Coordinates of C-alpha atoms and ligand atoms in Angstrom, one line a residue:
M1 CA 0.0 0.1 0.0
P2 CA 1.3 3.4 -1.0
A3 CA 2.5 5.5 1.9
P4 CA 1.6 9.1 2.2
A5 CA 4.3 11.7 1.4
G6 CA 4.9 12.5 5.0
A7 CA 5.4 8.9 6.0
A8 CA 8.9 8.6 4.6
A9 CA 10.0 11.6 6.6
L10 CA 8.3 10.1 9.7
R11 CA 9.9 6.7 9.4
W12 CA 13.1 8.6 8.7
R13 CA 12.7 10.6 11.9
G14 CA 12.1 7.3 13.9
A15 CA 15.2 5.8 12.5
Q16 CA 17.3 8.7 13.2
Q17 CA 16.2 9.7 16.6
P18 CA 18.7 7.6 18.6
A19 CA 21.5 8.9 16.5
A20 CA 20.3 12.4 16.8
A21 CA 20.1 12.1 20.5
A22 CA 23.7 10.9 20.6
D23 CA 24.8 13.8 18.5
A24 CA 26.4 16.9 20.3
D25 CA 25.1 19.0 17.4
G26 CA 21.5 18.1 17.8
G27 CA 20.1 21.3 16.5
S28 CA 21.4 20.5 13.0
W29 CA 19.4 17.3 12.9
E30 CA 16.3 19.0 14.0
A31 CA 16.6 21.5 11.1
F32 CA 17.4 18.7 8.8
E33 CA 14.3 16.8 10.0
A34 CA 12.1 19.9 9.3
I35 CA 13.6 20.2 5.8
A36 CA 13.2 16.5 5.2
A37 CA 9.6 16.5 6.3
A38 CA 8.8 19.5 4.0
A39 CA 10.7 18.1 1.0
A40 CA 9.5 14.5 1.5
F41 CA 12.9 13.2 0.3
D42 CA 13.0 11.0 -2.8
Y43 CA 16.2 9.2 -3.7
P44 CA 15.4 7.1 -6.7
S45 CA 17.6 8.5 -9.5
T46 CA 20.7 9.3 -7.4
S47 CA 20.9 6.3 -5.0
S48 CA 19.8 3.6 -7.4
S49 CA 21.2 4.5 -10.8
G50 CA 24.1 6.6 -9.5
S51 CA 23.8 8.9 -12.6
D52 CA 24.8 12.5 -12.6
S53 CA 21.3 13.9 -12.8
Y54 CA 18.8 13.9 -10.1
S55 CA 15.0 14.2 -10.1
S56 CA 13.2 17.0 -8.4
S57 CA 10.6 16.3 -5.6
D58 CA 7.1 17.1 -6.9
S59 CA 4.5 17.8 -4.2
D60 CA 1.8 16.5 -6.5
S61 CA 3.5 13.0 -7.3
A62 CA 1.2 10.1 -7.9
P63 CA 0.8 7.9 -4.8
A64 CA 2.5 5.1 -6.5
Q65 CA 5.6 7.3 -7.1
V66 CA 5.6 8.4 -3.5
G67 CA 5.4 4.8 -2.4
A68 CA 8.5 4.0 -4.7
A69 CA 10.2 7.0 -3.3
A70 CA 9.5 5.8 0.4
A71 CA 10.7 2.3 -0.5
A72 CA 13.8 3.7 -2.1
H73 CA 14.3 5.9 0.9
D74 CA 14.0 2.9 3.2
A75 CA 16.5 1.1 1.1
A76 CA 18.9 4.1 1.3
V77 CA 18.6 4.4 5.0
A78 CA 19.1 0.7 5.4
A79 CA 22.1 0.8 3.0
V80 CA 23.6 3.6 5.2
A81 CA 22.8 1.8 8.3
G82 CA 24.1 -1.5 7.1
T83 CA 21.0 -3.3 8.5
A84 CA 17.8 -4.5 7.0
G85 CA 15.6 -3.4 9.9
G86 CA 14.8 0.0 11.4
A87 CA 18.0 0.0 13.6
P88 CA 19.8 3.4 13.8
P89 CA 22.2 3.9 10.9
R90 CA 25.9 3.6 11.7
R91 CA 28.0 6.4 10.2
P92 CA 31.7 6.3 10.5
A93 CA 32.9 7.5 13.9
R94 CA 34.6 10.7 12.7
Q95 CA 31.4 11.7 10.7
R96 CA 29.2 11.0 13.6
A97 CA 31.4 13.1 15.9
A98 CA 31.2 16.1 13.5
S99 CA 27.6 15.5 12.6
L100 CA 28.3 15.0 8.9
L101 CA 26.0 13.3 6.5
P102 CA 26.2 10.7 3.7
Y103 CA 25.1 11.6 0.2
E104 CA 21.8 9.7 0.6
L105 CA 20.7 11.7 3.6
T106 CA 21.6 15.2 2.3
P107 CA 18.9 17.5 1.0
E108 CA 18.3 17.8 -2.8
H109 CA 19.9 21.2 -3.1
Y110 CA 23.2 19.8 -1.9
R111 CA 23.4 17.1 -4.4
D112 CA 25.8 18.5 -7.1
N113 CA 28.3 15.6 -7.3
V114 CA 27.1 12.0 -7.1
Y115 CA 30.7 10.8 -6.8
I116 CA 31.3 12.6 -3.5
H117 CA 29.7 10.1 -1.0
H118 CA 30.2 11.4 2.5
W119 CA 31.3 14.3 4.7
Y120 CA 28.3 16.5 3.9
R121 CA 27.4 19.2 6.5
P122 CA 23.9 19.0 7.9
P123 CA 21.7 22.1 6.9
G124 CA 22.5 24.9 9.3
G125 CA 22.1 28.7 9.5
F126 CA 24.6 31.4 9.4
R127 CA 26.4 30.8 12.6
K128 CA 26.9 27.0 12.1
S129 CA 28.0 27.6 8.5
L130 CA 30.5 30.1 9.7
A131 CA 31.8 27.7 12.5
S132 CA 32.3 25.0 9.8
L133 CA 35.2 27.1 8.5
F134 CA 37.4 25.4 11.0
R135 CA 36.0 21.9 10.7
L136 CA 36.7 19.1 8.3
H137 CA 34.0 18.3 5.7
N138 CA 33.8 17.9 2.0
E139 CA 33.8 21.7 1.5
T140 CA 36.7 22.7 3.8
G141 CA 39.2 22.4 0.9
N142 CA 37.0 24.3 -1.5
V143 CA 36.6 27.2 1.0
W144 CA 40.3 27.4 2.1
T145 CA 41.8 27.1 -1.4
H146 CA 40.1 30.3 -2.4
L147 CA 40.3 32.0 0.9
L148 CA 44.1 31.7 0.9
G149 CA 44.2 32.9 -2.8
F150 CA 42.1 35.9 -1.7
I151 CA 44.8 36.6 1.1
I152 CA 47.6 36.2 -1.4
F153 CA 46.0 38.8 -3.7
I154 CA 45.7 41.3 -0.9
F155 CA 49.5 41.0 -0.4
L156 CA 50.1 41.3 -4.2
T157 CA 48.0 44.5 -4.4
A158 CA 50.0 46.0 -1.6
A159 CA 53.3 45.0 -3.2
T160 CA 52.1 46.7 -6.4
V161 CA 51.4 50.0 -4.6
H162 CA 54.9 49.9 -3.2
L163 CA 56.6 48.7 -6.2
K164 CA 59.4 51.0 -7.6
P165 CA 59.0 51.7 -11.3
A166 CA 61.6 50.1 -13.7
P167 CA 64.1 52.8 -14.7
L168 CA 64.0 54.3 -18.2
R169 CA 65.8 52.2 -20.7
L170 CA 68.4 54.7 -22.2
G171 CA 69.6 52.7 -25.0
A172 CA 70.2 53.7 -28.6
D173 CA 66.5 54.3 -29.1
A174 CA 66.3 56.9 -26.3
L175 CA 69.4 58.7 -27.6
A176 CA 68.1 58.6 -31.1
H177 CA 64.9 60.2 -29.9
L178 CA 66.7 62.9 -28.1
E179 CA 68.9 63.6 -31.0
H180 CA 66.0 63.5 -33.3
K181 CA 64.2 66.2 -31.1
L182 CA 67.2 68.4 -31.1
V183 CA 67.8 68.3 -34.8
T184 CA 64.1 68.9 -35.5
Y185 CA 64.2 72.0 -33.2
G186 CA 67.3 73.1 -35.0
K187 CA 65.8 73.0 -38.3
S188 CA 62.9 75.1 -37.4
N189 CA 64.7 77.6 -35.3
L190 CA 68.2 77.7 -34.0
L191 CA 67.4 80.0 -31.0
E192 CA 64.6 77.5 -30.0
L193 CA 67.1 74.7 -30.2
V194 CA 69.5 76.6 -27.8
Q195 CA 66.5 77.4 -25.5
A196 CA 65.4 73.7 -25.5
V197 CA 68.9 72.5 -24.6
E198 CA 69.2 75.1 -21.9
S199 CA 65.7 74.2 -20.5
W200 CA 66.5 70.5 -20.6
E201 CA 69.9 71.1 -18.9
H202 CA 68.4 73.4 -16.4
R203 CA 65.7 70.9 -15.5
V204 CA 68.2 68.0 -15.1
V205 CA 70.5 70.2 -13.1
S206 CA 67.8 71.6 -10.9
F207 CA 66.4 68.2 -10.2
T208 CA 69.7 66.5 -9.4
G209 CA 71.1 69.6 -7.9
S210 CA 68.4 69.9 -5.3
Q211 CA 68.6 66.2 -4.4
L212 CA 72.3 66.4 -4.1
G213 CA 71.9 69.4 -1.9
A214 CA 69.4 67.6 0.3
L215 CA 71.9 64.7 0.5
E216 CA 74.8 67.1 1.5
D217 CA 72.4 68.9 4.0
R218 CA 71.5 65.6 5.5
L219 CA 75.0 64.5 5.9
S220 CA 76.0 67.8 7.5
A221 CA 73.1 67.7 9.8
I222 CA 74.2 64.4 11.2
G223 CA 77.8 65.7 11.4
R224 CA 79.5 63.2 9.2
H225 CA 80.4 65.6 6.3
N226 CA 84.1 65.2 6.3
L227 CA 86.4 62.3 6.0
Q228 CA 88.1 62.9 9.4
E229 CA 84.8 62.7 11.2
L230 CA 84.0 59.4 9.3
L231 CA 87.3 58.0 10.4
Q232 CA 86.7 59.0 13.9
L233 CA 83.1 57.4 13.7
S234 CA 84.7 54.2 12.5
D235 CA 86.9 54.2 15.5
A236 CA 84.0 55.0 17.8
V237 CA 82.0 52.3 16.3
R238 CA 84.7 49.8 16.9
A239 CA 84.8 51.0 20.6
A240 CA 81.1 51.1 21.1
G241 CA 80.5 47.6 19.7
Q242 CA 76.9 46.6 19.0
T243 CA 75.3 50.1 19.7
G244 CA 77.9 51.6 17.3
W245 CA 77.0 49.3 14.6
Q246 CA 73.4 50.0 14.9
E247 CA 74.2 53.7 14.5
L248 CA 76.3 53.1 11.4
S249 CA 73.6 51.1 9.9
G250 CA 71.1 53.8 10.6
V251 CA 73.4 56.2 8.7
G252 CA 73.7 53.8 5.8
E253 CA 69.9 53.5 5.5
K254 CA 69.6 57.3 5.4
I255 CA 72.3 57.5 2.6
S256 CA 70.7 54.7 0.6
A257 CA 67.3 56.4 1.0
E258 CA 68.8 59.6 -0.4
I259 CA 70.4 57.7 -3.2
S260 CA 67.2 56.1 -4.1
N261 CA 65.4 59.7 -4.2
L262 CA 68.3 61.0 -6.3
E263 CA 67.8 58.1 -8.8
S264 CA 64.1 58.7 -8.9
A265 CA 64.8 62.5 -9.5
V266 CA 67.1 61.8 -12.3
Q267 CA 64.6 59.4 -14.0
S268 CA 61.9 62.1 -13.7
A269 CA 64.2 64.6 -15.2
L270 CA 65.1 62.3 -18.1
A271 CA 61.4 61.4 -18.6
T272 CA 60.6 65.2 -18.9
A273 CA 63.3 65.8 -21.4
L274 CA 62.3 62.8 -23.5
E275 CA 58.6 63.9 -23.1
A276 CA 58.1 60.3 -21.7
K277 CA 55.4 59.1 -19.3
W278 CA 57.2 57.8 -16.3
P279 CA 56.0 55.8 -14.4
V280 CA 53.0 54.6 -16.4
S281 CA 49.6 54.4 -14.7
R282 CA 48.9 51.2 -12.8
W283 CA 45.1 51.3 -12.5
P284 CA 44.6 48.3 -14.8
I285 CA 46.7 46.1 -12.5
Y286 CA 44.4 47.2 -9.7
V287 CA 41.4 46.3 -11.7
F288 CA 42.9 42.8 -12.2
T289 CA 43.8 42.2 -8.6
A290 CA 40.4 43.6 -7.4
G291 CA 38.6 41.2 -9.9
A292 CA 40.7 38.3 -8.5
M293 CA 39.9 39.1 -4.9
I294 CA 36.2 39.5 -5.7
C295 CA 36.2 36.2 -7.4
L296 CA 38.1 34.2 -4.7
L297 CA 36.3 35.8 -1.7
T298 CA 32.8 35.3 -3.4
S299 CA 33.7 31.6 -4.1
A300 CA 35.1 31.0 -0.5
V301 CA 31.9 32.6 1.0
C302 CA 29.7 30.6 -1.4
H303 CA 31.3 27.3 -0.5
L304 CA 31.1 28.2 3.2
F305 CA 27.4 29.1 3.3
G306 CA 26.4 26.7 0.7
C307 CA 24.8 24.4 3.3
C308 CA 22.2 27.0 4.2
A309 CA 18.5 26.8 3.2
A310 CA 17.8 25.9 -0.5
H311 CA 16.8 29.4 -1.6
V312 CA 20.0 30.9 0.0
T313 CA 22.2 28.1 -1.6
A314 CA 20.7 28.7 -5.1
V315 CA 21.6 32.4 -4.9
M316 CA 25.1 31.7 -3.6
W317 CA 26.0 29.5 -6.5
R318 CA 24.9 32.1 -9.0
F319 CA 27.3 34.6 -7.3
D320 CA 30.0 32.0 -7.4
Y321 CA 29.9 31.8 -11.1
A322 CA 29.5 35.6 -11.5
G323 CA 32.7 36.0 -9.6
I324 CA 34.6 33.7 -12.1
A325 CA 33.3 36.0 -15.0
V326 CA 34.4 39.1 -13.1
L327 CA 37.9 37.6 -12.8
I328 CA 38.1 36.7 -16.5
V329 CA 37.1 40.1 -17.6
A330 CA 39.3 41.9 -15.0
S331 CA 42.3 39.8 -16.3
F332 CA 41.9 41.4 -19.7
F333 CA 42.5 45.0 -18.5
P334 CA 46.3 45.1 -17.9
P335 CA 47.5 43.2 -21.0
V336 CA 45.1 45.1 -23.2
H337 CA 46.0 48.5 -21.7
F338 CA 49.8 48.0 -21.8
G339 CA 49.7 46.1 -25.0
F340 CA 47.7 48.7 -26.9
L341 CA 49.0 51.8 -24.9
C342 CA 50.1 53.5 -28.0
A343 CA 47.0 52.5 -30.0
P344 CA 44.1 54.2 -28.0
H345 CA 41.4 53.2 -30.5
L346 CA 42.2 49.5 -30.4
R347 CA 42.5 49.6 -26.7
L348 CA 39.1 51.0 -26.3
F349 CA 37.7 48.5 -28.8
Y350 CA 39.1 45.5 -26.9
L351 CA 38.3 46.8 -23.5
A352 CA 34.7 47.6 -24.6
T353 CA 34.0 44.4 -26.4
T354 CA 35.4 42.2 -23.5
T355 CA 33.5 44.1 -20.9
L356 CA 30.3 43.7 -23.0
L357 CA 30.9 40.0 -23.4
G358 CA 31.6 39.7 -19.6
L359 CA 28.3 41.5 -18.8
C360 CA 26.4 39.1 -21.1
T361 CA 28.1 36.2 -19.3
L362 CA 27.0 37.7 -16.0
C363 CA 23.4 38.0 -17.1
V364 CA 23.2 34.4 -18.3
T365 CA 25.0 33.3 -15.1
L366 CA 22.5 35.1 -12.8
M367 CA 19.4 33.6 -14.6
S368 CA 17.9 31.0 -12.4
A369 CA 17.3 28.6 -15.4
F370 CA 21.0 28.4 -15.9
Q371 CA 21.7 26.7 -12.5
R372 CA 20.3 23.3 -13.3
P373 CA 22.9 20.5 -13.3
E374 CA 22.2 19.6 -16.9
F375 CA 23.6 23.1 -17.8
Q376 CA 27.0 22.3 -16.2
T377 CA 28.8 21.5 -19.4
Y378 CA 27.4 24.6 -21.1
R379 CA 28.2 26.9 -18.2
A380 CA 31.8 25.6 -18.4
L381 CA 31.9 26.1 -22.1
L382 CA 30.6 29.6 -21.8
F383 CA 33.3 30.6 -19.5
V384 CA 36.0 28.8 -21.5
S385 CA 34.8 30.9 -24.6
L386 CA 35.0 34.1 -22.7
G387 CA 38.6 33.1 -21.8
L388 CA 39.5 32.0 -25.3
W389 CA 38.5 35.5 -26.7
G390 CA 41.5 36.7 -24.8
I391 CA 43.8 35.1 -27.2
V392 CA 42.7 37.6 -29.9
P393 CA 43.9 40.8 -28.3
M394 CA 47.0 39.0 -26.9
L395 CA 48.1 37.9 -30.4
H396 CA 47.2 41.3 -31.9
G397 CA 49.1 43.0 -29.3
W398 CA 52.2 40.7 -29.8
F399 CA 52.1 41.5 -33.6
L400 CA 51.6 45.2 -33.0
N401 CA 54.6 45.6 -30.6
G402 CA 56.8 43.8 -33.1
G403 CA 57.4 40.8 -31.0
Q404 CA 59.1 42.7 -28.1
P405 CA 60.8 40.1 -25.9
E406 CA 58.8 41.3 -22.8
V407 CA 55.5 41.0 -24.7
T408 CA 56.6 37.4 -26.0
R409 CA 57.3 36.4 -22.3
A410 CA 54.0 37.8 -21.1
L411 CA 52.1 36.1 -24.1
L412 CA 53.8 32.7 -23.2
L413 CA 52.8 33.1 -19.5
D414 CA 49.2 34.0 -20.5
L415 CA 49.1 30.9 -22.8
L416 CA 50.2 28.8 -19.8
M417 CA 47.5 30.6 -17.8
G418 CA 44.9 29.8 -20.4
A419 CA 46.0 26.1 -20.5
I420 CA 45.7 25.8 -16.7
Y421 CA 42.2 27.4 -16.7
I422 CA 40.9 25.2 -19.4
G423 CA 42.6 22.1 -17.8
G424 CA 40.8 23.0 -14.4
A425 CA 37.5 23.5 -16.3
V426 CA 37.9 20.1 -18.0
V427 CA 38.6 18.3 -14.8
Y428 CA 35.7 20.1 -13.2
A429 CA 33.2 19.2 -16.0
A430 CA 34.6 15.5 -16.2
R431 CA 34.3 15.0 -12.4
F432 CA 37.9 13.7 -12.3
P433 CA 39.3 11.8 -10.2
E434 CA 36.3 11.0 -8.0
R435 CA 34.5 9.5 -11.0
L436 CA 37.2 6.7 -11.1
K437 CA 36.9 5.9 -7.4
P438 CA 33.6 7.4 -6.0
G439 CA 33.8 8.2 -2.3
A440 CA 37.7 8.1 -2.2
F441 CA 38.1 11.9 -2.8
D442 CA 35.3 13.3 -0.7
V443 CA 37.5 15.5 1.5
A444 CA 40.6 16.0 -0.6
F445 CA 41.7 16.2 -4.3
H446 CA 38.1 16.0 -5.8
S447 CA 37.5 17.9 -9.1
H448 CA 36.1 21.0 -7.5
Q449 CA 39.2 21.4 -5.3
L450 CA 41.6 20.9 -8.3
F451 CA 39.6 23.5 -10.3
H452 CA 40.0 26.0 -7.5
V453 CA 43.7 25.4 -7.2
A454 CA 44.0 25.8 -11.0
V455 CA 42.1 29.1 -10.8
V456 CA 44.5 30.4 -8.1
I457 CA 47.6 29.3 -9.9
A458 CA 46.4 30.7 -13.2
A459 CA 45.7 34.0 -11.6
L460 CA 49.2 34.2 -10.1
I461 CA 50.8 33.4 -13.4
H462 CA 48.8 36.2 -15.0
Y463 CA 49.9 38.6 -12.3
K464 CA 53.5 37.7 -13.2
A465 CA 52.8 38.4 -16.9
V466 CA 51.2 41.7 -15.9
R467 CA 54.3 42.7 -13.9
I468 CA 56.5 42.0 -17.0
L469 CA 54.3 44.2 -19.1
L470 CA 54.4 47.0 -16.5
A471 CA 58.2 46.9 -16.2
W472 CA 58.5 47.1 -20.0
R473 CA 56.2 50.1 -20.3
D474 CA 57.9 51.9 -17.4
A475 CA 61.4 51.3 -19.0
S476 CA 60.0 52.5 -22.4
G477 CA 58.5 55.6 -20.8
G478 CA 55.0 54.8 -22.0
C479 CA 55.0 55.2 -25.7
A480 CA 57.9 57.7 -25.9
L481 CA 60.7 55.3 -26.5
S482 CA 58.9 52.5 -28.2
G483 CA 60.0 52.0 -31.8
P484 CA 62.3 54.1 -33.9
P485 CA 62.0 57.9 -33.9
P486 CA 59.8 59.4 -36.7
P487 CA 61.5 60.4 -39.9
L488 CA 63.1 63.9 -39.8
A489 CA 60.8 65.3 -42.6
A490 CA 57.9 65.1 -40.2
P491 CA 57.7 68.3 -38.1
L492 CA 57.2 67.7 -34.5
A493 CA 56.3 71.2 -33.3
A494 CA 54.4 73.9 -34.9
Ligands
ZN501 ZN1 33.9 26.6 -6.3

């Protein structure tokens, strides 16, 4: 005789009550019971066939179907318990201690991967989900891989803020540019040429002179301005021992700081003379690191609170995918900005098209219909396509910059980054390696964790490529020193 829909839940409650009483975390079981009663669990497709898809629970199912579901449920509970009767199920000791669930007893909205058999957290609210950050379950690795990635990117952003720009590359190109400028000036007006030279000389001298003066003042102020005193200091240091060495190292730091300021002033003076932009602006790098931090933190939060109520979980996963789209789009900014620095129209075109494509991906990602498991492969393909679009501006930029060694190195690193992203997406879609040995990779090394690690490694490789491009543009003074100087026939100034 077919059982009513609530009967399965009631039987389940009867079977679980002793175990629940034994659990320290009984509140989770109560919440789970409430959800189980409301959802009237059905297990047929997942527990019996083991296929990747699952059937949703319809409240208006035919009585026969409900009976089949109840029977399948009993079978599942019996399988978990390892007994044929209504005895309490025996979960592994560590899982029981941590109140963790096997796949068969998890709510429908948890069931994303049929090859992950155990270590599911019971449904819980905000506080219990937060507390699970420091507990071992099948999402611990997913949370921490991206949380650590987020922390790494905080440090990388701070490192970029404090990064000293690469010095201007004063090779033959720079000298040719200077010479060209002087000759062009000379052709138009000899007096202007003299003024230009004087003005340049004055600027260099005033920059360096003031800094040299500052150094001299500083040395005078600390009373070490003549050789005799330095020698006396050396003797004093030897006599004073450790204290003296500390004093000397303090002087050394001050001098090296002054020299650093002096170098920077000389670079600025040269940049002014060459009409170069030095250092180049770094905002595209911050766009990238911000995108990476948004993606990694969103993902960590989604995995941490993924065991909340069904409606919360559904929204969480949409934002998880949205974060990946943000990372992909943000990754475009530095290579496109630096690669097309001297071609503003192309730069605008690539940044606009990529942002537009990313916004379309975001819209599709946030649509509820797109969240069903059967769309998993298409979701992965959409993200891979957005990533593959990146090859177009990368190759175009490489040709445009005449195969500069730095651009080539950055391109190779970005190709490696792309390969790692695609490899991670393939592993994720294929559910490898847990597909080969279901239940063996529940806590560590399952496909989603490998995908997370791939995302962090790929983002770090991209950061390295971006730093190479930044150093190249700084050394080139923006666009000023890139390429040979224009022919002399072309007038530079009116
Ligand atoms: Zn994830």
